[in-house]
Coordinates of C-alpha atoms in Angstrom, one line a residue:
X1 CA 0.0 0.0 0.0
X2 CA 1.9 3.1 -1.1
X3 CA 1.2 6.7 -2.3
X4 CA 2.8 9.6 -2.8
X5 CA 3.2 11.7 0.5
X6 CA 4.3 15.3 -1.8
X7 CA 2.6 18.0 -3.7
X8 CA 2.0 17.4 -7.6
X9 CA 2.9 20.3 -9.6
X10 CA 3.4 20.8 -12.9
X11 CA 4.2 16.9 -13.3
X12 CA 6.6 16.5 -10.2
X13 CA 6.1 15.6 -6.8
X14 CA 7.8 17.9 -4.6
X15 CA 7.7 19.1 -0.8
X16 CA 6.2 22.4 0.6
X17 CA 8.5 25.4 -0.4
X18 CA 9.1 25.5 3.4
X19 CA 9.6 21.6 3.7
X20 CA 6.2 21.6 6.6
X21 CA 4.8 18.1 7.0
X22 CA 1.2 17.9 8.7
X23 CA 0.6 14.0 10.4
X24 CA -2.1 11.6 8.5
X25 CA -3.6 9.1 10.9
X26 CA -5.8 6.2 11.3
X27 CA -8.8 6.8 13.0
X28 CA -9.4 3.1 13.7
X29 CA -6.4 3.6 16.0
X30 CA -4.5 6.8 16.1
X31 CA -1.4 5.6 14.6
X32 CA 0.5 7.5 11.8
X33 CA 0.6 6.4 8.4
X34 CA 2.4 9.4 7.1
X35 CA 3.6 13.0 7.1
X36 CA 2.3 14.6 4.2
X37 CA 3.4 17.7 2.6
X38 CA 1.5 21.0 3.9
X39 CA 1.3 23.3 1.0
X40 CA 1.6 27.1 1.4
X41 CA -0.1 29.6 -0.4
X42 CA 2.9 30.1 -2.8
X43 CA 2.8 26.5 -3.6
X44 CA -1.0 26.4 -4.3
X45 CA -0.2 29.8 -5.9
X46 CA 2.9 27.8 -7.8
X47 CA -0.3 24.8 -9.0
X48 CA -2.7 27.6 -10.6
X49 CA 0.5 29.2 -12.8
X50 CA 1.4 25.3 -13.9
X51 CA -2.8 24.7 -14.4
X52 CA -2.7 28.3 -16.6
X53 CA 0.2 26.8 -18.3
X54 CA -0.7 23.9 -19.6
X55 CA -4.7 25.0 -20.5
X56 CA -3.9 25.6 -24.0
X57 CA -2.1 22.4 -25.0
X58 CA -4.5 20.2 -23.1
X59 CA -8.2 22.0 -24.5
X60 CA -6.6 21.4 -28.3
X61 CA -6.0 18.0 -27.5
X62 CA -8.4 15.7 -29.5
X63 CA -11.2 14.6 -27.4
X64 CA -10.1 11.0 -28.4
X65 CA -6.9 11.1 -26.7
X66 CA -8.0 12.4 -23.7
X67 CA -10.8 9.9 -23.8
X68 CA -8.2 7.4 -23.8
X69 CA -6.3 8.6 -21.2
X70 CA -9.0 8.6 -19.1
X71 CA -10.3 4.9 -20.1
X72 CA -6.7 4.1 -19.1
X73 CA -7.0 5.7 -15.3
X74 CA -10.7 3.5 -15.0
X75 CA -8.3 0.3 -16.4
X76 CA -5.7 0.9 -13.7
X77 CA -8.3 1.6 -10.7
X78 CA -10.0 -1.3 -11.4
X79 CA -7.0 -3.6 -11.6
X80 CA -5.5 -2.1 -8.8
X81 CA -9.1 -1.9 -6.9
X82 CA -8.2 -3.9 -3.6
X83 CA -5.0 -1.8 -2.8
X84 CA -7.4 1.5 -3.7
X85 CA -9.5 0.1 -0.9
X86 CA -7.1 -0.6 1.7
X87 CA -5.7 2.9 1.5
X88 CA -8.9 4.5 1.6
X89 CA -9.9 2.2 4.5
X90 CA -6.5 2.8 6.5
X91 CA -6.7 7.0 6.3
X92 CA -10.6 7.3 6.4
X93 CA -11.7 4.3 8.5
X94 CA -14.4 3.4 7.2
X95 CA -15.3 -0.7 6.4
X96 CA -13.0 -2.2 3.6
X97 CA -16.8 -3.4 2.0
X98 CA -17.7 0.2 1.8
X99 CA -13.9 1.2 0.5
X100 CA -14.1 -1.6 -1.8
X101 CA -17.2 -0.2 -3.0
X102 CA -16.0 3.4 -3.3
X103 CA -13.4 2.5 -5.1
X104 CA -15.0 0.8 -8.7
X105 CA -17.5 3.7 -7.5
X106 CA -14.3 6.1 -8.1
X107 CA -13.0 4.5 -11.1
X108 CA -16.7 3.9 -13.3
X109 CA -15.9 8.3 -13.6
X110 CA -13.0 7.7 -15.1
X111 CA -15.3 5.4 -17.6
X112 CA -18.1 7.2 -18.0
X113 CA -16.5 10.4 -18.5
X114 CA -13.8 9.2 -21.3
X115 CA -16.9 8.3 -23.5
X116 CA -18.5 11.7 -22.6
X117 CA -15.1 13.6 -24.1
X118 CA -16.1 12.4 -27.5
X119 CA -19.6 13.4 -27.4
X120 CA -19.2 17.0 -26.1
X121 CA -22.1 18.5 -29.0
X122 CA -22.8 22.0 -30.0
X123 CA -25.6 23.6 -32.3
X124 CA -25.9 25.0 -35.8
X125 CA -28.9 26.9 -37.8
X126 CA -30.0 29.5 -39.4
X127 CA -31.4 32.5 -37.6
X128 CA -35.2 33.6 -38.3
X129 CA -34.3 36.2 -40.1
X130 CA -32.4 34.5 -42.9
X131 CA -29.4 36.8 -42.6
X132 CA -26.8 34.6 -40.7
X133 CA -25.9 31.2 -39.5
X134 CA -25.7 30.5 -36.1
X135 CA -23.1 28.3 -35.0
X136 CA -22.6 27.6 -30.6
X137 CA -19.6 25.2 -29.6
X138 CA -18.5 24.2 -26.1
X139 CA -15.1 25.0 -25.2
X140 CA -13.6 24.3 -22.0
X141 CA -14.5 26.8 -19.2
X142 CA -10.3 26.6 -18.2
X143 CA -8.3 26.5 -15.0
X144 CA -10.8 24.8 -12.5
X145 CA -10.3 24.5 -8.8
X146 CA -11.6 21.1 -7.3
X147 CA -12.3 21.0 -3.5
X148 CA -13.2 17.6 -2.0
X149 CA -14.0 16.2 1.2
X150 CA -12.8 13.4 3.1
X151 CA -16.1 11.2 3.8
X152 CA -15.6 9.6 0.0
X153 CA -11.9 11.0 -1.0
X154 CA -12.1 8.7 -3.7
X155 CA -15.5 9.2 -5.4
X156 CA -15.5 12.8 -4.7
X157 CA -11.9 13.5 -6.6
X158 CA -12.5 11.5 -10.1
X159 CA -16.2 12.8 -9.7
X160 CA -14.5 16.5 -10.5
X161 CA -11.4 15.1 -12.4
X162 CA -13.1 13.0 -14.8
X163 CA -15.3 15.6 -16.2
X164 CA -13.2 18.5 -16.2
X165 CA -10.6 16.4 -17.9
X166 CA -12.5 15.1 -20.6
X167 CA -14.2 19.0 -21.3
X168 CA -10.5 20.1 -21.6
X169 CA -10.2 22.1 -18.3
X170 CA -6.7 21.7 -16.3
X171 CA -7.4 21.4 -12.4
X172 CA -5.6 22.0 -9.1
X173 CA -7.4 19.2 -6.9
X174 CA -7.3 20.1 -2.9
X175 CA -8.4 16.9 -1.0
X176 CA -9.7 16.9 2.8
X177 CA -6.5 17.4 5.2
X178 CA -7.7 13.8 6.9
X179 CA -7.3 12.0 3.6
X180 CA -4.3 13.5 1.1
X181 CA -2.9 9.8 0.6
X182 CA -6.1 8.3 -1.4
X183 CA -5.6 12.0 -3.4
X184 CA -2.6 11.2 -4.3
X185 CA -2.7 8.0 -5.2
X186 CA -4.9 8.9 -7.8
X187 CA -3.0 11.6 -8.9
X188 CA -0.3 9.7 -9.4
X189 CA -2.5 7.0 -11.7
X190 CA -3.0 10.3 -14.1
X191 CA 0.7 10.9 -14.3
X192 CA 1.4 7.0 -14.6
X193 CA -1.0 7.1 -17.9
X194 CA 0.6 9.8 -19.4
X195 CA -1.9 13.0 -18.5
X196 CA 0.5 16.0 -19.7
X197 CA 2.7 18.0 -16.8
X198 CA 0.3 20.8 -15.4
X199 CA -2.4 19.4 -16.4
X200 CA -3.8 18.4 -12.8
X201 CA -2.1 19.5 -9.8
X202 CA -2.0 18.5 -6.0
X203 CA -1.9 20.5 -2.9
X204 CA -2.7 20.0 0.7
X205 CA -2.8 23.5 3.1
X206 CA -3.1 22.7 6.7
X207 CA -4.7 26.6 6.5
X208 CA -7.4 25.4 3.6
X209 CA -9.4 28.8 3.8
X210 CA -6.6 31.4 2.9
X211 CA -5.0 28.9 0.3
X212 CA -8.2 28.8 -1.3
X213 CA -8.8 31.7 -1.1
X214 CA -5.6 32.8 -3.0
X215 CA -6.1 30.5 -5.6
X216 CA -10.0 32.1 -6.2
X217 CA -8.2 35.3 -6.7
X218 CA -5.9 34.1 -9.3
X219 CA -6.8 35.6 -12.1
X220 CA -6.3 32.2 -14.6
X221 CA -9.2 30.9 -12.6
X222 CA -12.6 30.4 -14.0
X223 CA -13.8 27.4 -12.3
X224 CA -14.6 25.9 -8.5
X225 CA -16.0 23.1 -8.0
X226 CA -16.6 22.3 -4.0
X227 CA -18.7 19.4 -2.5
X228 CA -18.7 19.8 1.5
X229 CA -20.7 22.0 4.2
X230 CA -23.3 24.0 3.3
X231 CA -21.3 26.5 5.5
X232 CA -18.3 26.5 3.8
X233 CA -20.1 26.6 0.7
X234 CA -21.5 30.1 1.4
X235 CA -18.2 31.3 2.2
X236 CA -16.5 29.7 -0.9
X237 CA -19.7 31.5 -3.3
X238 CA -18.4 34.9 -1.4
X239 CA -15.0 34.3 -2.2
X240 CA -16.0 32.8 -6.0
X241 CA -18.3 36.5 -6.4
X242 CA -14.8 38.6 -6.5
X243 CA -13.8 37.5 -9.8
X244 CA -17.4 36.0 -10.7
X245 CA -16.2 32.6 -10.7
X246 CA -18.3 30.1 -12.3
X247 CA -19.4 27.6 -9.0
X248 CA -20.6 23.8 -8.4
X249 CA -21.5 23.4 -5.6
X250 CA -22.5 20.2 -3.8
X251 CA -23.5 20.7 -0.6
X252 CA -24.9 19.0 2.7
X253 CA -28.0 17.0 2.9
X254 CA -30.3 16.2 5.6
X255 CA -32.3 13.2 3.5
X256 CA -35.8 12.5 4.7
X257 CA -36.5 8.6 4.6
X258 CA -40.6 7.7 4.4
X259 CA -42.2 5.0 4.8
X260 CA -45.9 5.2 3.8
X261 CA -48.7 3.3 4.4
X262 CA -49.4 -0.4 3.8
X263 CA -45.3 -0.2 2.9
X264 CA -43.7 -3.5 2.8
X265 CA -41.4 -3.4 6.5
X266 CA -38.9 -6.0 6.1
X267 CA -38.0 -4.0 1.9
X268 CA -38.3 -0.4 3.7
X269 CA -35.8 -1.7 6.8
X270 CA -33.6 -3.3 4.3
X271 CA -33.6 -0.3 2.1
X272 CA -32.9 2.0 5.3
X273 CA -29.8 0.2 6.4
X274 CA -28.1 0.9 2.6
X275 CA -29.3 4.3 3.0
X276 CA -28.4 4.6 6.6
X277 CA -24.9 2.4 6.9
X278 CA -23.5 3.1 3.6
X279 CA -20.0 4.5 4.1
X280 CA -21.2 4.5 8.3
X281 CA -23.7 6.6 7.8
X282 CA -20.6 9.6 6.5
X283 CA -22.4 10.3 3.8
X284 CA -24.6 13.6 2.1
X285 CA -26.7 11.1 1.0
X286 CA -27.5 9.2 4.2
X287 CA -31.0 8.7 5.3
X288 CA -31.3 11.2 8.2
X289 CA -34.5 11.5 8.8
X290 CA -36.9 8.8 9.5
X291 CA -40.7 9.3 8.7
X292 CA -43.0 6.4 9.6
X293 CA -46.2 6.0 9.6
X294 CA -48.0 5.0 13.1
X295 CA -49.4 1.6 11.3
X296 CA -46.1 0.8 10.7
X297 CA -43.9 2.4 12.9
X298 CA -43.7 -0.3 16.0
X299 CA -42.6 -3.3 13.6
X300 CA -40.4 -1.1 11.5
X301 CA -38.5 -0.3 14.9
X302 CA -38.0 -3.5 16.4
X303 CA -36.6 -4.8 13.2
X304 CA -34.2 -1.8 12.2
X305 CA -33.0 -2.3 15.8
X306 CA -32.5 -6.2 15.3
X307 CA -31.1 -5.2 11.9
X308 CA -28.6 -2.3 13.8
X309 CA -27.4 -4.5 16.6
X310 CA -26.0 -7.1 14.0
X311 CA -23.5 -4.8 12.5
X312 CA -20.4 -5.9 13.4
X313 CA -18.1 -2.8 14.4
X314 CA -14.3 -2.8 14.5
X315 CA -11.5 -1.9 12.7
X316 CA -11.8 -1.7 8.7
X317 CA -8.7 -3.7 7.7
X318 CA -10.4 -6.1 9.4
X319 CA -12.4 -7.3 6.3
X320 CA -15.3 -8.9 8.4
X321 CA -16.6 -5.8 10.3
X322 CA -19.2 -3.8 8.4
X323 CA -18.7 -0.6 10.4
X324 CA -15.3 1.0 10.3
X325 CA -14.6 4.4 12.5
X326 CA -15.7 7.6 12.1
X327 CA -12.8 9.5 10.3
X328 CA -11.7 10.9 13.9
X329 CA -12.6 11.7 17.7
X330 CA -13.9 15.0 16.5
X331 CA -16.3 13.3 14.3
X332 CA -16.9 10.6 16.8
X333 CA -17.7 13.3 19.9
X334 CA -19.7 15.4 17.5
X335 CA -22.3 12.1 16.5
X336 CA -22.4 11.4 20.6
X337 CA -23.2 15.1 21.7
X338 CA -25.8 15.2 18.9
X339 CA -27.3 11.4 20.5
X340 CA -27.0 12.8 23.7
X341 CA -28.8 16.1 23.7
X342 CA -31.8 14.4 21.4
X343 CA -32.3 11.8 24.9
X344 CA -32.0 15.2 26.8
X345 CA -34.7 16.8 24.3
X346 CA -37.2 13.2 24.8
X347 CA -36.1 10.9 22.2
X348 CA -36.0 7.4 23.5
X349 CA -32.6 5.3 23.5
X350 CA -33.2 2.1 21.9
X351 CA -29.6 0.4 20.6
X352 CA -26.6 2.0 21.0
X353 CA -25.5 5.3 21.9
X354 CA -22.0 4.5 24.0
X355 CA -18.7 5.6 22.2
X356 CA -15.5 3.4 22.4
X357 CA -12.6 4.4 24.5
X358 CA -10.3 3.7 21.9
X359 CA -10.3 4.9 18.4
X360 CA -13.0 6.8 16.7
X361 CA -16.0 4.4 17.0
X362 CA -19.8 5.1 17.1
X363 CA -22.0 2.0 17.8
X364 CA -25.2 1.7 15.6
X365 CA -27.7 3.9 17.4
X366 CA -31.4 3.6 16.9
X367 CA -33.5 6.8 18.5
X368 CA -37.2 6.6 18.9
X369 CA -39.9 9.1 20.2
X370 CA -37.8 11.9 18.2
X371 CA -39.4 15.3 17.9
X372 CA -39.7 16.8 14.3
X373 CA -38.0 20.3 14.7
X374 CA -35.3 18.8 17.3
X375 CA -31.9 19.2 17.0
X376 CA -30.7 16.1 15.6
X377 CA -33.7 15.9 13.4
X378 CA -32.2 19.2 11.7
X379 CA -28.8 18.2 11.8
X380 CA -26.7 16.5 8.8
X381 CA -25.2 13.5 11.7
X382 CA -23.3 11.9 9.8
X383 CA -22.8 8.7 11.6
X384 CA -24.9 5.6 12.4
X385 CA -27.9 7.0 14.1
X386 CA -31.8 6.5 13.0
X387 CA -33.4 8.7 14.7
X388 CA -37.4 7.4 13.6
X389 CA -40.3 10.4 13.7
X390 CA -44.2 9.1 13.9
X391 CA -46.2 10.4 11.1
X392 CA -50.4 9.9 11.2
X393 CA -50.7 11.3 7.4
X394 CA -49.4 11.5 4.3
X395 CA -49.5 15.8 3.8
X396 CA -48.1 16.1 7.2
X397 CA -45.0 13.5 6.0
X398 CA -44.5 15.2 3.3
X399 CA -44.7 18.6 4.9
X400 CA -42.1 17.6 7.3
X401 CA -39.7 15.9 4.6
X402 CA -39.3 19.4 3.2
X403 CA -39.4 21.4 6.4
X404 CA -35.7 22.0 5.9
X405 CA -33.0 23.9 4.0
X406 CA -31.8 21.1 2.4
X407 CA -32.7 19.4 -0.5
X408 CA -30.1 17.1 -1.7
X409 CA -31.8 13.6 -1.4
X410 CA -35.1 11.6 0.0
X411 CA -36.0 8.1 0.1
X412 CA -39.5 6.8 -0.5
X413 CA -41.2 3.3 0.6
X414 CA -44.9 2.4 -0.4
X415 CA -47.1 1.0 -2.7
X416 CA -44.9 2.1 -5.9
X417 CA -47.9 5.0 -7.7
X418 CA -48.5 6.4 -3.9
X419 CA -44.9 6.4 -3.6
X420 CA -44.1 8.1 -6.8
X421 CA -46.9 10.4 -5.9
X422 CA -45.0 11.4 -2.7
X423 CA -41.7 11.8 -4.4
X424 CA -42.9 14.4 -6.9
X425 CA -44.0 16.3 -3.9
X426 CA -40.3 16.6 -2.1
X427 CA -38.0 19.2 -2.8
X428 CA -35.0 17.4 -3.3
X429 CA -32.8 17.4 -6.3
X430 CA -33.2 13.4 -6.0
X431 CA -35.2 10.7 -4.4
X432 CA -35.0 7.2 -4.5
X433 CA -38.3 5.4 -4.8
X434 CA -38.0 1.2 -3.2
X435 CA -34.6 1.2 -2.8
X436 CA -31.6 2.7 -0.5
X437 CA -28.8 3.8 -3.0
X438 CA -29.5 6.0 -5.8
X439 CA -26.0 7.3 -7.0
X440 CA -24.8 6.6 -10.3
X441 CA -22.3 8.0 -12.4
X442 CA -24.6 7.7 -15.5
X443 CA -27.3 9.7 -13.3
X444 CA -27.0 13.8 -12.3
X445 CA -26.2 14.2 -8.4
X446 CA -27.3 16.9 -7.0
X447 CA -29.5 19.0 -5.0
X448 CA -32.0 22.1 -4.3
X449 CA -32.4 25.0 -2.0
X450 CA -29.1 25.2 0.0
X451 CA -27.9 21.4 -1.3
X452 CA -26.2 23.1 -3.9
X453 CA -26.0 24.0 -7.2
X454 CA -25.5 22.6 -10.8
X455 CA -25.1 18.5 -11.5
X456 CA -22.0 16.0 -11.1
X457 CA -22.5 12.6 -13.3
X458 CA -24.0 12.4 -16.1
X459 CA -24.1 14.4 -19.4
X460 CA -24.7 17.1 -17.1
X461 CA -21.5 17.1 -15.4
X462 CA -18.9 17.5 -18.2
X463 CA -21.6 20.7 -18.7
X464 CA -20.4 22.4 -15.1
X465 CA -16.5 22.2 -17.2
X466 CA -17.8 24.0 -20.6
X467 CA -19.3 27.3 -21.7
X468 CA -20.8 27.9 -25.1
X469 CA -19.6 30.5 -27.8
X470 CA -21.9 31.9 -29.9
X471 CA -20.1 32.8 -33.9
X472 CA -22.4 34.1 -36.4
X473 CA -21.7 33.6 -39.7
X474 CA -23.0 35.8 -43.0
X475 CA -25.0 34.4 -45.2

């Protein structure tokens, strides 16, 4: 298991122009797997000049090679999936099941995206009036700055590399501080196939907000693309406003998850532990809140609670447990406060709910008698928890589901027309209808209100990495 523990800049790995290392740990235990190289503004500075650089060279490149090279990255990922895993699983912590699944998640963008290179369209026609032709092509938007976070440092970095790649955009990629070696590791797969020197860059500021900063205020930079706190997002949009920076923005989530009427239990609890447990519940796209209807709501608790307490939780290298740790005590602390304070409000503790001594571990927690409006039930947790709200109609579900700021993602279980019914009345930029995972690379993620803007995946997302020219030609 090996990666790269430098900057990537302008096709070489190098240390911080003032040789500061920040630790990377393992949350599973606290033990160091590396010192990593802690950019400074100069060097991110340094990435944007070598991005500027190489724009040209790399937007006239035919859309064949660069499809190429990026078939060649999804080639290498997937040969090389199980080591991809283990050093996802070792700097994150979560489950090697879920970093095994991250991993072909990561590498099908490489895929996807090197058959969207050659397809990148355009228009042409003649204007009503008769007195021109109007031609619009889609040229490549330029330097683009990709911010990711460390709940799927995999996923999230070829989800902005692939597309921005394949339009003809150069990038300077800043990972999550807690997970630079999974960054770099697929980094270094784009220098290995042969992606030209400048074309993507790697840097990792302990001091993320002023380095960003900076590089927003480069002038070469049209392009940011951030997925990670609504919060930060609203800073990064004030920062992006200075030099009217085109923004993506994928942001949190706070998913509803209801289960209507005459729903089939034992599909909607098996569907709610995907959406709940997938990646430990570290996820924008975790089921959050759960909305069940009184009819249903007794048998749906007793078995997500059966289904919670046989999660086995340890250490992710261990290849048997199916919950791996939170990515670190802070994470871990913030999930039990959030548990703790929802008892304190009324919510009943059914499973769960103790932290580990050791390591950054958060049992599965099931909370019942949870108040609509309560903390927890407005918070993104990001952990194991289900905290289950009682629901007596349909309207008042549905009023609740989208009694929040957030609109990234719901879950629906019922009779499939009432569900599909319901999910055309949530506000969310998604919603999974009968089943707990809904991401796809050949589908556009995203979400509404203060989710986010704009679409990653899909034909949409080589779109966020291209704007349209307009050339009118006489007649």
């Amino acid at each position: 298991m090996t990666s790269p523990h430098d900057l990537f800049i302008d096709g070489q790995w190098r240390p911080a122009s003032d040789g500061r290392r920040f630790p990377v740990h393992d949350p599973a235990d606290g033990s160091e797997l590396a010192q990593f190289a802690a950019a400074t503004e100069a060097d991110c500075l340094d990435a944007v000049d070598a991005a500027a650089d190489a724009l040209a060279g790399w937007a006239a490149t035919p859309p064949r090679q660069r499809s190429e090279l990026l078939r060649a990255c999804f080639e290498i990922l997937t040969a090389e999936r199980e080591t991809f895993a283990a050093l996802i699983t070792a700097e994150n912590g979560k489950a090697y099941a879920d970093a095994l699944g991250e991993a072909a998640y990561a590498a099908e963008f490489f895929r996807w995206f090197a058959e969207e290179a050659v397809r990148i369209g355009g228009d042409f026609r003649l204007s009503p009036s008769g007195d021109k032709t109007i031609v619009v092509r889609r040229e490549p938007i330029g330097v683009s700055i990709l911010v990711t976070p460390w709940n799927f440092p995999a996923a999230m970095a070829t989800r902005k590399i692939a597309p921005a790649l394949a339009a003809g955009c150069s990038v300077v990629l800043k990972p999550a501080g807690q997970t630079p070696l999974t960054a770099a590791y697929v980094v270094e797969v784009l220098h290995r196939v042969g992606v030209p020197a400048g074309v993507v860059n790697l840097v990792t500021p302990v001091h993320a907000g002023p380095a960003v900063r900076a590089m927003l205020h480069h002038p070469a930079v049209r392009k940011l693309s951030f997925t990670g706190s609504t919060e930060v997002g609203r800073l990064l949009l004030r920062e992006a406003a200075d030099q009217v920076i085109s923004p993506s923005m994928e942001l949190g989530g706070n998913a509803p998850f209801v289960v209507l009427p005459g729903a089939d239990v034992v599909a909607a609890v098996e569907g709610a532990m995907v959406a709940k447990m997938r990646n430990g519940g570290s996820a924008c796209t975790a089921a959050n809140r759960f909305y069940v209807h009184s009819s249903l709501i007794d048998d749906f608790t007793s078995r997500i609670a059966q289904a919670m307490k046989s999660v086995t939780m340890g250490p992710g290298k261990d290849h048997r447990n199916e919950l791996g740790a939170l990515v670190s005590p802070e994470e871990r602390d913030k999930v039990a406060g959030l548990v703790d304070r929802a008892v304190g409000e009324g919510a009943t503790l059914t499973l769960g709910g103790e932290p580990t001594a050791v390591g950054a571990f958060y049992p599965p927690t099931v909370l019942t008698d949870v108040k609509h409006g309560s903390e927890i039930n407005q918070t993104e947790i990001f952990g194991p928890v289900t905290a289950i709200v009682e629901f007596t109609n349909v309207d008042e579900a549905v009023r609740m589901a989208n009694d929040t700021v957030y609109g990234l993602i719901a879950y629906v279980y019922g009779d499939p027309t009432r569900a599909l019914s319901v999910a055309q009345r949530l506000d969310a930029g998604m919603v999974a209808v009968n089943r707990g995972v809904l991401s796809d690379p050949a589908a556009p993620f995203g979400g509404t209100k203060q989710s986010g803007l704009g679409r990653e995946g899909s034909s949409e997302g080589i779109l966020e990495f291209l704007e349209e020219k307009y050339i009118g030609i006489e007649v």
